[in-house]
PDB file of C-alpha atoms in Angstrom:
ATOM      1  CA  MET B   1     107.619 -92.818-128.276  1.00 49.00           C
ATOM      2  CA  SER B   2     110.139 -95.495-127.371  1.00 47.00           C
ATOM      3  CA  SER B   3     109.236 -99.040-126.479  1.00 60.00           C
ATOM      4  CA  LYS B   4     112.609 -99.660-124.791  1.00 83.00           C
ATOM      5  CA  LYS B   5     114.347 -97.395-122.319  1.00 91.00           C
ATOM      6  CA  VAL B   6     117.589 -95.672-123.353  1.00 94.00           C
ATOM      7  CA  ASP B   7     120.210 -96.794-120.838  1.00 95.00           C
ATOM      8  CA  LEU B   8     123.603 -95.184-121.440  1.00 96.00           C
ATOM      9  CA  SER B   9     125.550 -97.867-119.603  1.00 95.00           C
ATOM     10  CA  GLU B  10     123.792-100.655-121.554  1.00 97.00           C
ATOM     11  CA  LEU B  11     124.473 -98.835-124.823  1.00 97.00           C
ATOM     12  CA  SER B  12     128.105 -98.246-123.813  1.00 97.00           C
ATOM     13  CA  LYS B  13     128.500-102.002-123.396  1.00 97.00           C
ATOM     14  CA  LEU B  14     126.979-102.699-126.812  1.00 97.00           C
ATOM     15  CA  TYR B  15     129.105 -99.935-128.372  1.00 98.00           C
ATOM     16  CA  ALA B  16     132.311-101.457-126.976  1.00 97.00           C
ATOM     17  CA  GLU B  17     131.272-104.965-128.064  1.00 97.00           C
ATOM     18  CA  LEU B  18     130.825-103.608-131.596  1.00 97.00           C
ATOM     19  CA  GLY B  19     134.384-102.246-131.594  1.00 97.00           C
ATOM     20  CA  GLY B  20     133.692 -98.677-130.431  1.00 98.00           C
ATOM     21  CA  GLU B  21     136.342 -96.954-128.345  1.00 98.00           C
ATOM     22  CA  LEU B  22     134.844 -95.893-125.020  1.00 97.00           C
ATOM     23  CA  LYS B  23     136.441 -92.650-123.819  1.00 96.00           C
ATOM     24  CA  PRO B  24     136.135 -91.729-120.158  1.00 94.00           C
ATOM     25  CA  PHE B  25     134.843 -88.179-119.753  1.00 95.00           C
ATOM     26  CA  GLU B  26     137.795 -86.621-117.984  1.00 95.00           C
ATOM     27  CA  LYS B  27     138.063 -82.855-117.688  1.00 96.00           C
ATOM     28  CA  PHE B  28     141.295 -81.043-118.524  1.00 96.00           C
ATOM     29  CA  SER B  29     142.859 -79.026-115.718  1.00 95.00           C
ATOM     30  CA  GLY B  30     144.469 -75.602-115.399  1.00 95.00           C
ATOM     31  CA  LYS B  31     143.329 -72.091-116.169  1.00 95.00           C
ATOM     32  CA  ILE B  32     142.133 -71.303-119.690  1.00 97.00           C
ATOM     33  CA  ASP B  33     143.939 -68.408-121.329  1.00 97.00           C
ATOM     34  CA  VAL B  34     145.700 -67.594-124.587  1.00 98.00           C
ATOM     35  CA  GLY B  35     148.113 -70.445-125.285  1.00 98.00           C
ATOM     36  CA  TYR B  36     146.075 -73.090-123.399  1.00 98.00           C
ATOM     37  CA  LYS B  37     146.322 -76.396-125.272  1.00 98.00           C
ATOM     38  CA  VAL B  38     143.951 -79.329-125.625  1.00 97.00           C
ATOM     39  CA  VAL B  39     144.641 -82.726-127.122  1.00 98.00           C
ATOM     40  CA  TYR B  40     142.053 -85.450-127.569  1.00 98.00           C
ATOM     41  CA  GLU B  41     142.051 -88.536-129.726  1.00 98.00           C
ATOM     42  CA  LYS B  42     139.714 -91.348-130.597  1.00 98.00           C
ATOM     43  CA  ARG B  43     139.633 -94.213-133.058  1.00 98.00           C
ATOM     44  CA  ILE B  44     136.714 -94.009-135.477  1.00 98.00           C
ATOM     45  CA  THR B  45     135.361 -97.459-136.198  1.00 98.00           C
ATOM     46  CA  GLU B  46     132.538 -99.128-138.113  1.00 97.00           C
ATOM     47  CA  VAL B  47     130.063 -98.694-135.248  1.00 98.00           C
ATOM     48  CA  ASP B  48     130.746 -94.937-135.120  1.00 98.00           C
ATOM     49  CA  VAL B  49     129.884 -94.544-138.790  1.00 98.00           C
ATOM     50  CA  ALA B  50     126.711 -96.615-138.321  1.00 98.00           C
ATOM     51  CA  PHE B  51     125.591 -94.727-135.170  1.00 98.00           C
ATOM     52  CA  PHE B  52     126.379 -91.354-136.759  1.00 98.00           C
ATOM     53  CA  GLY B  53     124.493 -92.328-139.911  1.00 98.00           C
ATOM     54  CA  LEU B  54     121.399 -93.235-137.892  1.00 98.00           C
ATOM     55  CA  VAL B  55     121.551 -90.180-135.637  1.00 98.00           C
ATOM     56  CA  SER B  56     121.983 -87.656-138.463  1.00 98.00           C
ATOM     57  CA  GLY B  57     120.141 -89.574-141.156  1.00 98.00           C
ATOM     58  CA  ASP B  58     123.249 -89.269-143.341  1.00 97.00           C
ATOM     59  CA  LEU B  59     123.322 -92.684-144.975  1.00 95.00           C
ATOM     60  CA  ASN B  60     125.288 -91.381-147.965  1.00 92.00           C
ATOM     61  CA  PRO B  61     126.673 -94.519-149.708  1.00 91.00           C
ATOM     62  CA  LEU B  62     130.151 -92.868-149.628  1.00 93.00           C
ATOM     63  CA  HIS B  63     130.185 -93.963-145.981  1.00 95.00           C
ATOM     64  CA  PHE B  64     128.432 -97.330-146.266  1.00 95.00           C
ATOM     65  CA  ASP B  65     128.833 -98.804-149.751  1.00 94.00           C
ATOM     66  CA  GLU B  66     132.423 -99.892-150.418  1.00 94.00           C
ATOM     67  CA  GLU B  67     131.672-100.822-154.018  1.00 95.00           C
ATOM     68  CA  LEU B  68     130.191 -97.432-154.892  1.00 92.00           C
ATOM     69  CA  ALA B  69     132.791 -95.528-152.839  1.00 94.00           C
ATOM     70  CA  SER B  70     135.643 -97.359-154.583  1.00 95.00           C
ATOM     71  CA  ARG B  71     134.473 -95.887-157.891  1.00 93.00           C
ATOM     72  CA  THR B  72     134.763 -92.281-156.582  1.00 91.00           C
ATOM     73  CA  LYS B  73     137.917 -90.174-156.242  1.00 91.00           C
ATOM     74  CA  PHE B  74     138.067 -91.283-152.612  1.00 93.00           C
ATOM     75  CA  GLY B  75     138.790 -94.823-153.825  1.00 95.00           C
ATOM     76  CA  GLY B  76     136.853 -96.337-150.912  1.00 96.00           C
ATOM     77  CA  ARG B  77     134.589 -95.538-147.997  1.00 97.00           C
ATOM     78  CA  VAL B  78     135.293 -92.473-145.874  1.00 97.00           C
ATOM     79  CA  VAL B  79     134.137 -91.241-142.473  1.00 98.00           C
ATOM     80  CA  HIS B  80     131.500 -88.454-142.394  1.00 98.00           C
ATOM     81  CA  GLY B  81     133.287 -85.089-142.061  1.00 97.00           C
ATOM     82  CA  ALA B  82     130.834 -84.062-139.353  1.00 98.00           C
ATOM     83  CA  LEU B  83     131.678 -87.244-137.422  1.00 98.00           C
ATOM     84  CA  THR B  84     135.395 -86.382-137.550  1.00 98.00           C
ATOM     85  CA  THR B  85     134.776 -82.872-136.249  1.00 98.00           C
ATOM     86  CA  SER B  86     132.343 -84.102-133.577  1.00 98.00           C
ATOM     87  CA  LEU B  87     135.593 -84.991-131.794  1.00 98.00           C
ATOM     88  CA  VAL B  88     136.315 -81.267-131.551  1.00 98.00           C
ATOM     89  CA  SER B  89     133.081 -80.838-129.601  1.00 97.00           C
ATOM     90  CA  ALA B  90     134.208 -83.677-127.327  1.00 98.00           C
ATOM     91  CA  ALA B  91     137.616 -82.050-126.835  1.00 98.00           C
ATOM     92  CA  LEU B  92     136.097 -78.653-125.976  1.00 97.00           C
ATOM     93  CA  ALA B  93     133.604 -80.271-123.589  1.00 97.00           C
ATOM     94  CA  ARG B  94     136.641 -81.364-121.564  1.00 97.00           C
ATOM     95  CA  LEU B  95     137.701 -77.771-120.864  1.00 97.00           C
ATOM     96  CA  PRO B  96     137.480 -76.793-117.174  1.00 96.00           C
ATOM     97  CA  GLY B  97     134.098 -75.349-116.153  1.00 92.00           C
ATOM     98  CA  ILE B  98     130.940 -75.770-118.241  1.00 90.00           C
ATOM     99  CA  PRO B  99     131.914 -75.108-121.861  1.00 93.00           C
ATOM    100  CA  VAL B 100     129.283 -74.137-124.420  1.00 93.00           C
ATOM    101  CA  ALA B 101     130.162 -73.968-128.143  1.00 94.00           C
ATOM    102  CA  LEU B 102     129.025 -70.689-129.719  1.00 97.00           C
ATOM    103  CA  GLU B 103     130.484 -70.968-133.211  1.00 98.00           C
ATOM    104  CA  VAL B 104     132.497 -73.440-135.263  1.00 98.00           C
ATOM    105  CA  TYR B 105     134.280 -73.314-138.601  1.00 98.00           C
ATOM    106  CA  PHE B 106     135.885 -76.337-140.225  1.00 98.00           C
ATOM    107  CA  LYS B 107     137.585 -76.995-143.521  1.00 98.00           C
ATOM    108  CA  TYR B 108     137.857 -80.639-144.539  1.00 98.00           C
ATOM    109  CA  THR B 109     141.228 -81.217-146.137  1.00 97.00           C
ATOM    110  CA  SER B 110     141.782 -84.960-146.409  1.00 97.00           C
ATOM    111  CA  PRO B 111     139.688 -88.130-146.110  1.00 97.00           C
ATOM    112  CA  VAL B 112     139.428 -90.152-142.902  1.00 98.00           C
ATOM    113  CA  ARG B 113     139.130 -93.932-143.236  1.00 98.00           C
ATOM    114  CA  ILE B 114     137.224 -96.270-140.977  1.00 97.00           C
ATOM    115  CA  GLY B 115     139.684 -97.453-138.330  1.00 98.00           C
ATOM    116  CA  ASP B 116     141.756 -94.239-138.330  1.00 98.00           C
ATOM    117  CA  VAL B 117     142.678 -92.599-135.025  1.00 98.00           C
ATOM    118  CA  VAL B 118     141.778 -88.914-135.211  1.00 98.00           C
ATOM    119  CA  ARG B 119     143.729 -86.577-132.938  1.00 98.00           C
ATOM    120  CA  VAL B 120     142.298 -83.161-132.125  1.00 98.00           C
ATOM    121  CA  GLU B 121     144.850 -80.482-131.278  1.00 98.00           C
ATOM    122  CA  GLY B 122     143.513 -77.161-130.090  1.00 98.00           C
ATOM    123  CA  VAL B 123     145.082 -73.978-128.806  1.00 98.00           C
ATOM    124  CA  VAL B 124     143.375 -70.926-127.355  1.00 98.00           C
ATOM    125  CA  THR B 125     144.333 -68.018-129.634  1.00 98.00           C
ATOM    126  CA  GLU B 126     142.074 -65.234-128.327  1.00 98.00           C
ATOM    127  CA  LYS B 127     140.318 -64.243-125.144  1.00 97.00           C
ATOM    128  CA  GLU B 128     137.346 -62.242-126.410  1.00 94.00           C
ATOM    129  CA  ARG B 129     135.735 -61.515-123.047  1.00 90.00           C
ATOM    130  CA  GLU B 130     136.202 -62.807-119.508  1.00 90.00           C
ATOM    131  CA  ASN B 131     134.672 -66.209-120.325  1.00 95.00           C
ATOM    132  CA  ARG B 132     134.789 -66.355-124.126  1.00 97.00           C
ATOM    133  CA  PHE B 133     137.653 -67.880-126.029  1.00 98.00           C
ATOM    134  CA  LYS B 134     138.592 -68.627-129.607  1.00 98.00           C
ATOM    135  CA  VAL B 135     140.271 -71.987-130.052  1.00 98.00           C
ATOM    136  CA  SER B 136     142.157 -72.906-133.227  1.00 98.00           C
ATOM    137  CA  VAL B 137     141.794 -76.600-133.961  1.00 98.00           C
ATOM    138  CA  LYS B 138     143.331 -79.235-136.178  1.00 98.00           C
ATOM    139  CA  CYS B 139     142.201 -82.817-136.639  1.00 98.00           C
ATOM    140  CA  LEU B 140     145.030 -85.144-137.649  1.00 98.00           C
ATOM    141  CA  VAL B 141     145.467 -88.745-138.676  1.00 98.00           C
ATOM    142  CA  GLY B 142     149.115 -89.369-137.909  1.00 98.00           C
ATOM    143  CA  GLU B 143     150.819 -86.239-139.236  1.00 98.00           C
ATOM    144  CA  ARG B 144     148.185 -85.587-141.918  1.00 98.00           C
ATOM    145  CA  VAL B 145     145.714 -82.742-141.267  1.00 98.00           C
ATOM    146  CA  VAL B 146     142.221 -83.988-142.130  1.00 98.00           C
ATOM    147  CA  ALA B 147     140.259 -80.955-140.893  1.00 98.00           C
ATOM    148  CA  GLU B 148     141.123 -77.562-139.445  1.00 98.00           C
ATOM    149  CA  GLY B 149     139.364 -74.458-138.256  1.00 98.00           C
ATOM    150  CA  TYR B 150     138.285 -72.849-135.018  1.00 98.00           C
ATOM    151  CA  ALA B 151     135.615 -72.776-132.362  1.00 98.00           C
ATOM    152  CA  LYS B 152     134.369 -70.031-130.082  1.00 98.00           C
ATOM    153  CA  VAL B 153     133.549 -71.245-126.618  1.00 97.00           C
ATOM    154  CA  LEU B 154     131.806 -69.752-123.635  1.00 96.00           C
ATOM    155  CA  ILE B 155     132.783 -71.081-120.214  1.00 95.00           C
ATOM    156  CA  TRP B 156     130.075 -70.970-117.554  1.00 87.00           C
TER     157      TRP B 156
ATOM    158  CA  MET P   1     138.928-105.302-132.805  1.00 49.00           C
ATOM    159  CA  SER P   2     135.222-105.989-132.488  1.00 47.00           C
ATOM    160  CA  SER P   3     133.790-109.168-131.048  1.00 60.00           C
ATOM    161  CA  LYS P   4     130.387-108.595-132.727  1.00 83.00           C
ATOM    162  CA  LYS P   5     129.779-107.599-136.333  1.00 91.00           C
ATOM    163  CA  VAL P   6     128.313-104.170-137.067  1.00 94.00           C
ATOM    164  CA  ASP P   7     125.093-104.770-138.985  1.00 95.00           C
ATOM    165  CA  LEU P   8     123.393-101.544-140.053  1.00 96.00           C
ATOM    166  CA  SER P   9     119.952-103.102-140.411  1.00 95.00           C
ATOM    167  CA  GLU P  10     120.168-104.717-136.951  1.00 97.00           C
ATOM    168  CA  LEU P  11     121.292-101.394-135.458  1.00 97.00           C
ATOM    169  CA  SER P  12     118.506 -99.550-137.305  1.00 97.00           C
ATOM    170  CA  LYS P  13     115.998-101.856-135.630  1.00 97.00           C
ATOM    171  CA  LEU P  14     117.480-101.233-132.192  1.00 97.00           C
ATOM    172  CA  TYR P  15     117.642 -97.490-132.878  1.00 98.00           C
ATOM    173  CA  ALA P  16     113.938 -97.393-133.787  1.00 97.00           C
ATOM    174  CA  GLU P  17     113.017 -99.498-130.744  1.00 97.00           C
ATOM    175  CA  LEU P  18     114.818 -96.952-128.581  1.00 97.00           C
ATOM    176  CA  GLY P  19     112.729 -94.130-130.019  1.00 97.00           C
ATOM    177  CA  GLY P  20     115.056 -92.986-132.821  1.00 98.00           C
ATOM    178  CA  GLU P  21     113.495 -91.597-135.978  1.00 98.00           C
ATOM    179  CA  LEU P  22     114.673 -93.652-138.967  1.00 97.00           C
ATOM    180  CA  LYS P  23     114.962 -91.444-142.036  1.00 96.00           C
ATOM    181  CA  PRO P  24     115.013 -93.097-145.454  1.00 93.00           C
ATOM    182  CA  PHE P  25     117.986 -91.876-147.501  1.00 95.00           C
ATOM    183  CA  GLU P  26     116.152 -90.270-150.393  1.00 94.00           C
ATOM    184  CA  LYS P  27     117.996 -87.989-152.781  1.00 96.00           C
ATOM    185  CA  PHE P  28     116.586 -84.594-153.748  1.00 96.00           C
ATOM    186  CA  SER P  29     115.914 -84.052-157.430  1.00 95.00           C
ATOM    187  CA  GLY P  30     116.473 -81.217-159.915  1.00 95.00           C
ATOM    188  CA  LYS P  31     119.548 -79.313-161.044  1.00 95.00           C
ATOM    189  CA  ILE P  32     121.622 -77.529-158.401  1.00 97.00           C
ATOM    190  CA  ASP P  33     122.120 -73.840-159.057  1.00 97.00           C
ATOM    191  CA  VAL P  34     121.807 -70.534-157.205  1.00 98.00           C
ATOM    192  CA  GLY P  35     118.374 -70.518-155.541  1.00 98.00           C
ATOM    193  CA  TYR P  36     118.166 -74.321-155.187  1.00 98.00           C
ATOM    194  CA  LYS P  37     116.483 -75.158-151.873  1.00 98.00           C
ATOM    195  CA  VAL P  38     116.792 -78.073-149.491  1.00 97.00           C
ATOM    196  CA  VAL P  39     114.616 -78.923-146.518  1.00 98.00           C
ATOM    197  CA  TYR P  40     115.253 -81.799-144.133  1.00 98.00           C
ATOM    198  CA  GLU P  41     113.934 -82.473-140.661  1.00 98.00           C
ATOM    199  CA  LYS P  42     114.403 -85.021-137.937  1.00 98.00           C
ATOM    200  CA  ARG P  43     113.329 -85.449-134.342  1.00 98.00           C
ATOM    201  CA  ILE P  44     116.250 -85.612-131.922  1.00 98.00           C
ATOM    202  CA  THR P  45     115.532 -88.093-129.158  1.00 98.00           C
ATOM    203  CA  GLU P  46     117.235 -89.626-126.133  1.00 97.00           C
ATOM    204  CA  VAL P  47     118.907 -92.351-128.207  1.00 98.00           C
ATOM    205  CA  ASP P  48     120.451 -89.743-130.529  1.00 98.00           C
ATOM    206  CA  VAL P  49     122.081 -87.948-127.621  1.00 98.00           C
ATOM    207  CA  ALA P  50     123.369 -91.270-126.226  1.00 98.00           C
ATOM    208  CA  PHE P  51     124.722 -92.494-129.609  1.00 98.00           C
ATOM    209  CA  PHE P  52     126.289 -89.115-130.359  1.00 98.00           C
ATOM    210  CA  GLY P  53     127.875 -89.021-126.900  1.00 98.00           C
ATOM    211  CA  LEU P  54     129.464 -92.431-127.418  1.00 98.00           C
ATOM    212  CA  VAL P  55     130.615 -91.742-130.981  1.00 98.00           C
ATOM    213  CA  SER P  56     132.243 -88.393-130.190  1.00 98.00           C
ATOM    214  CA  GLY P  57     133.164 -89.096-126.580  1.00 98.00           C
ATOM    215  CA  ASP P  58     131.277 -85.942-125.590  1.00 97.00           C
ATOM    216  CA  LEU P  59     129.613 -87.077-122.388  1.00 95.00           C
ATOM    217  CA  ASN P  60     129.342 -83.500-121.066  1.00 92.00           C
ATOM    218  CA  PRO P  61     126.806 -83.671-118.200  1.00 91.00           C
ATOM    219  CA  LEU P  62     124.934 -80.750-119.860  1.00 93.00           C
ATOM    220  CA  HIS P  63     123.570 -83.433-122.189  1.00 95.00           C
ATOM    221  CA  PHE P  64     123.128 -86.309-119.749  1.00 95.00           C
ATOM    222  CA  ASP P  65     122.660 -85.034-116.200  1.00 94.00           C
ATOM    223  CA  GLU P  66     119.291 -83.309-115.741  1.00 94.00           C
ATOM    224  CA  GLU P  67     120.084 -82.311-112.193  1.00 95.00           C
ATOM    225  CA  LEU P  68     123.350 -80.563-113.089  1.00 92.00           C
ATOM    226  CA  ALA P  69     121.943 -79.089-116.306  1.00 94.00           C
ATOM    227  CA  SER P  70     118.956 -77.631-114.439  1.00 95.00           C
ATOM    228  CA  ARG P  71     121.385 -75.550-112.360  1.00 93.00           C
ATOM    229  CA  THR P  72     122.916 -73.914-115.472  1.00 91.00           C
ATOM    230  CA  LYS P  73     121.504 -71.040-117.534  1.00 91.00           C
ATOM    231  CA  PHE P  74     120.044 -73.653-119.887  1.00 93.00           C
ATOM    232  CA  GLY P  75     117.699 -74.733-117.075  1.00 95.00           C
ATOM    233  CA  GLY P  76     117.852 -78.368-118.190  1.00 96.00           C
ATOM    234  CA  ARG P  77     119.537 -80.791-120.554  1.00 97.00           C
ATOM    235  CA  VAL P  78     120.285 -79.698-124.114  1.00 97.00           C
ATOM    236  CA  VAL P  79     121.250 -81.491-127.294  1.00 98.00           C
ATOM    237  CA  HIS P  80     124.915 -81.311-128.429  1.00 98.00           C
ATOM    238  CA  GLY P  81     125.316 -78.435-130.926  1.00 97.00           C
ATOM    239  CA  ALA P  82     127.332 -80.693-133.198  1.00 98.00           C
ATOM    240  CA  LEU P  83     124.485 -83.232-133.150  1.00 98.00           C
ATOM    241  CA  THR P  84     122.010 -80.561-134.255  1.00 98.00           C
ATOM    242  CA  THR P  85     124.231 -79.489-137.141  1.00 98.00           C
ATOM    243  CA  SER P  86     124.978 -83.091-138.137  1.00 98.00           C
ATOM    244  CA  LEU P  87     121.515 -82.801-139.717  1.00 98.00           C
ATOM    245  CA  VAL P  88     122.990 -80.253-142.115  1.00 98.00           C
ATOM    246  CA  SER P  89     125.455 -82.892-143.300  1.00 97.00           C
ATOM    247  CA  ALA P  90     122.502 -85.265-143.779  1.00 98.00           C
ATOM    248  CA  ALA P  91     120.573 -82.626-145.746  1.00 98.00           C
ATOM    249  CA  LEU P  92     123.546 -81.896-148.040  1.00 97.00           C
ATOM    250  CA  ALA P  93     124.174 -85.609-148.577  1.00 97.00           C
ATOM    251  CA  ARG P  94     120.715 -85.697-150.195  1.00 97.00           C
ATOM    252  CA  LEU P  95     121.770 -83.304-152.974  1.00 97.00           C
ATOM    253  CA  PRO P  96     121.785 -84.881-156.436  1.00 96.00           C
ATOM    254  CA  GLY P  97     125.106 -86.485-157.419  1.00 92.00           C
ATOM    255  CA  ILE P  98     127.806 -87.369-154.883  1.00 90.00           C
ATOM    256  CA  PRO P  99     128.108 -84.388-152.513  1.00 93.00           C
ATOM    257  CA  VAL P 100     131.260 -83.852-150.469  1.00 93.00           C
ATOM    258  CA  ALA P 101     131.377 -81.179-147.744  1.00 94.00           C
ATOM    259  CA  LEU P 102     134.450 -78.951-148.074  1.00 97.00           C
ATOM    260  CA  GLU P 103     133.794 -76.332-145.408  1.00 98.00           C
ATOM    261  CA  VAL P 104     131.174 -75.562-142.751  1.00 98.00           C
ATOM    262  CA  TYR P 105     130.476 -72.637-140.474  1.00 98.00           C
ATOM    263  CA  PHE P 106     127.799 -72.666-137.795  1.00 98.00           C
ATOM    264  CA  LYS P 107     126.710 -70.272-135.109  1.00 98.00           C
ATOM    265  CA  TYR P 108     124.638 -71.769-132.290  1.00 98.00           C
ATOM    266  CA  THR P 109     121.914 -69.330-131.340  1.00 97.00           C
ATOM    267  CA  SER P 110     119.400 -71.140-129.148  1.00 97.00           C
ATOM    268  CA  PRO P 111     119.248 -74.419-127.203  1.00 97.00           C
ATOM    269  CA  VAL P 112     117.688 -77.598-128.610  1.00 98.00           C
ATOM    270  CA  ARG P 113     115.868 -79.885-126.188  1.00 98.00           C
ATOM    271  CA  ILE P 114     115.639 -83.654-126.340  1.00 97.00           C
ATOM    272  CA  GLY P 115     112.474 -84.456-128.303  1.00 98.00           C
ATOM    273  CA  ASP P 116     112.633 -81.331-130.499  1.00 98.00           C
ATOM    274  CA  VAL P 117     112.175 -81.663-134.252  1.00 98.00           C
ATOM    275  CA  VAL P 118     115.007 -79.803-135.981  1.00 98.00           C
ATOM    276  CA  ARG P 119     114.313 -78.555-139.504  1.00 98.00           C
ATOM    277  CA  VAL P 120     117.228 -77.720-141.777  1.00 98.00           C
ATOM    278  CA  GLU P 121     116.512 -75.128-144.453  1.00 98.00           C
ATOM    279  CA  GLY P 122     119.224 -74.515-147.013  1.00 98.00           C
ATOM    280  CA  VAL P 123     119.508 -72.420-150.128  1.00 98.00           C
ATOM    281  CA  VAL P 124     122.334 -72.335-152.662  1.00 98.00           C
ATOM    282  CA  THR P 125     123.641 -68.752-152.643  1.00 98.00           C
ATOM    283  CA  GLU P 126     126.772 -69.054-154.801  1.00 98.00           C
ATOM    284  CA  LYS P 127     128.116 -71.221-157.574  1.00 97.00           C
ATOM    285  CA  GLU P 128     131.869 -70.966-157.086  1.00 94.00           C
ATOM    286  CA  ARG P 129     132.935 -73.291-159.903  1.00 90.00           C
ATOM    287  CA  GLU P 130     131.133 -75.791-162.103  1.00 90.00           C
ATOM    288  CA  ASN P 131     130.590 -78.249-159.264  1.00 95.00           C
ATOM    289  CA  ARG P 132     131.177 -76.160-156.143  1.00 97.00           C
ATOM    290  CA  PHE P 133     128.379 -74.427-154.319  1.00 98.00           C
ATOM    291  CA  LYS P 134     127.903 -72.362-151.194  1.00 98.00           C
ATOM    292  CA  VAL P 135     124.743 -73.213-149.296  1.00 98.00           C
ATOM    293  CA  SER P 136     123.316 -70.938-146.593  1.00 98.00           C
ATOM    294  CA  VAL P 137     121.686 -72.975-143.861  1.00 98.00           C
ATOM    295  CA  LYS P 138     119.397 -72.483-140.913  1.00 98.00           C
ATOM    296  CA  CYS P 139     118.366 -75.054-138.322  1.00 98.00           C
ATOM    297  CA  LEU P 140     114.996 -74.316-136.753  1.00 98.00           C
ATOM    298  CA  VAL P 141     112.822 -75.692-133.993  1.00 98.00           C
ATOM    299  CA  GLY P 142     109.381 -74.456-134.976  1.00 98.00           C
ATOM    300  CA  GLU P 143     110.038 -70.850-135.984  1.00 98.00           C
ATOM    301  CA  ARG P 144     113.037 -70.438-133.677  1.00 98.00           C
ATOM    302  CA  VAL P 145     116.501 -70.447-135.304  1.00 98.00           C
ATOM    303  CA  VAL P 146     118.775 -72.693-133.231  1.00 98.00           C
ATOM    304  CA  ALA P 147     121.814 -72.629-135.544  1.00 98.00           C
ATOM    305  CA  GLU P 148     122.749 -70.905-138.762  1.00 98.00           C
ATOM    306  CA  GLY P 149     125.680 -70.659-141.121  1.00 98.00           C
ATOM    307  CA  TYR P 150     126.833 -72.086-144.414  1.00 98.00           C
ATOM    308  CA  ALA P 151     128.489 -75.023-146.072  1.00 98.00           C
ATOM    309  CA  LYS P 152     130.588 -75.332-149.199  1.00 98.00           C
ATOM    310  CA  VAL P 153     129.896 -78.470-151.143  1.00 97.00           C
ATOM    311  CA  LEU P 154     131.559 -80.196-154.058  1.00 96.00           C
ATOM    312  CA  ILE P 155     129.363 -82.371-156.257  1.00 95.00           C
ATOM    313  CA  TRP P 156     131.103 -85.306-157.944  1.00 87.00           C
TER     314      TRP P 156
END
């Protein structure tokens, strides 16, 4: 299907050249239990919105057309909600072991602008079985909550 | 911050060359009400997993390392759950008007492999206010449900 080969290190280089923030994939340490905390943050830039738009097929002009977006209640372009909360998946992937997301719930409470640093703060609130945990999560830009909810995660 | 300019049409070309499926952003027609249906599908390829990994920072080896992934219960690499359900955001963005996602809930029920075509099927199940709707959604690969849940959407 593809005429060129997908090379993650080549694409990482391009991504960084286009202003993307490359995050090393570093696992968190410690033993997961109720009270365990995770923090993860990443700047969302122009290239993220473009890549996410292509991957999902969500080329909603709210994310790409400043002129149109400026005439909405947002008053300008915003980041896809699902792009913002993709950072939750990245945060949970950093849990010790092999984490698998079973369920997610998110409420989008405030717009995220291109260039904003989104910080994910999570805390394990329930241990449902030996290797299943509920994690409450918030996504913040500065002190402003932009999304909140929870995820259920299985650790292999 | 970026040394190169982000050009969506240039990136679209690269994305297609790398095997990505370019989806035109075409709005659905008709009047949204209870019973309104949406269908949207897209093939998820290697470049999608790479782009999504860079954008989110989720470089979990379950998605990138065939050798490691083959030793898990998945028996091989799988697509990020949040990438699969990003197609729901793309489906809802195609609703008439200017749709804004307020809330989402997804349960991940079965793995998605690189190369699978994911079909999103949604149906409006509740009209909460004049311009607020609840949409039940399923993501399928063939007849197999890989994720299901709902979204609440505001239409501007």
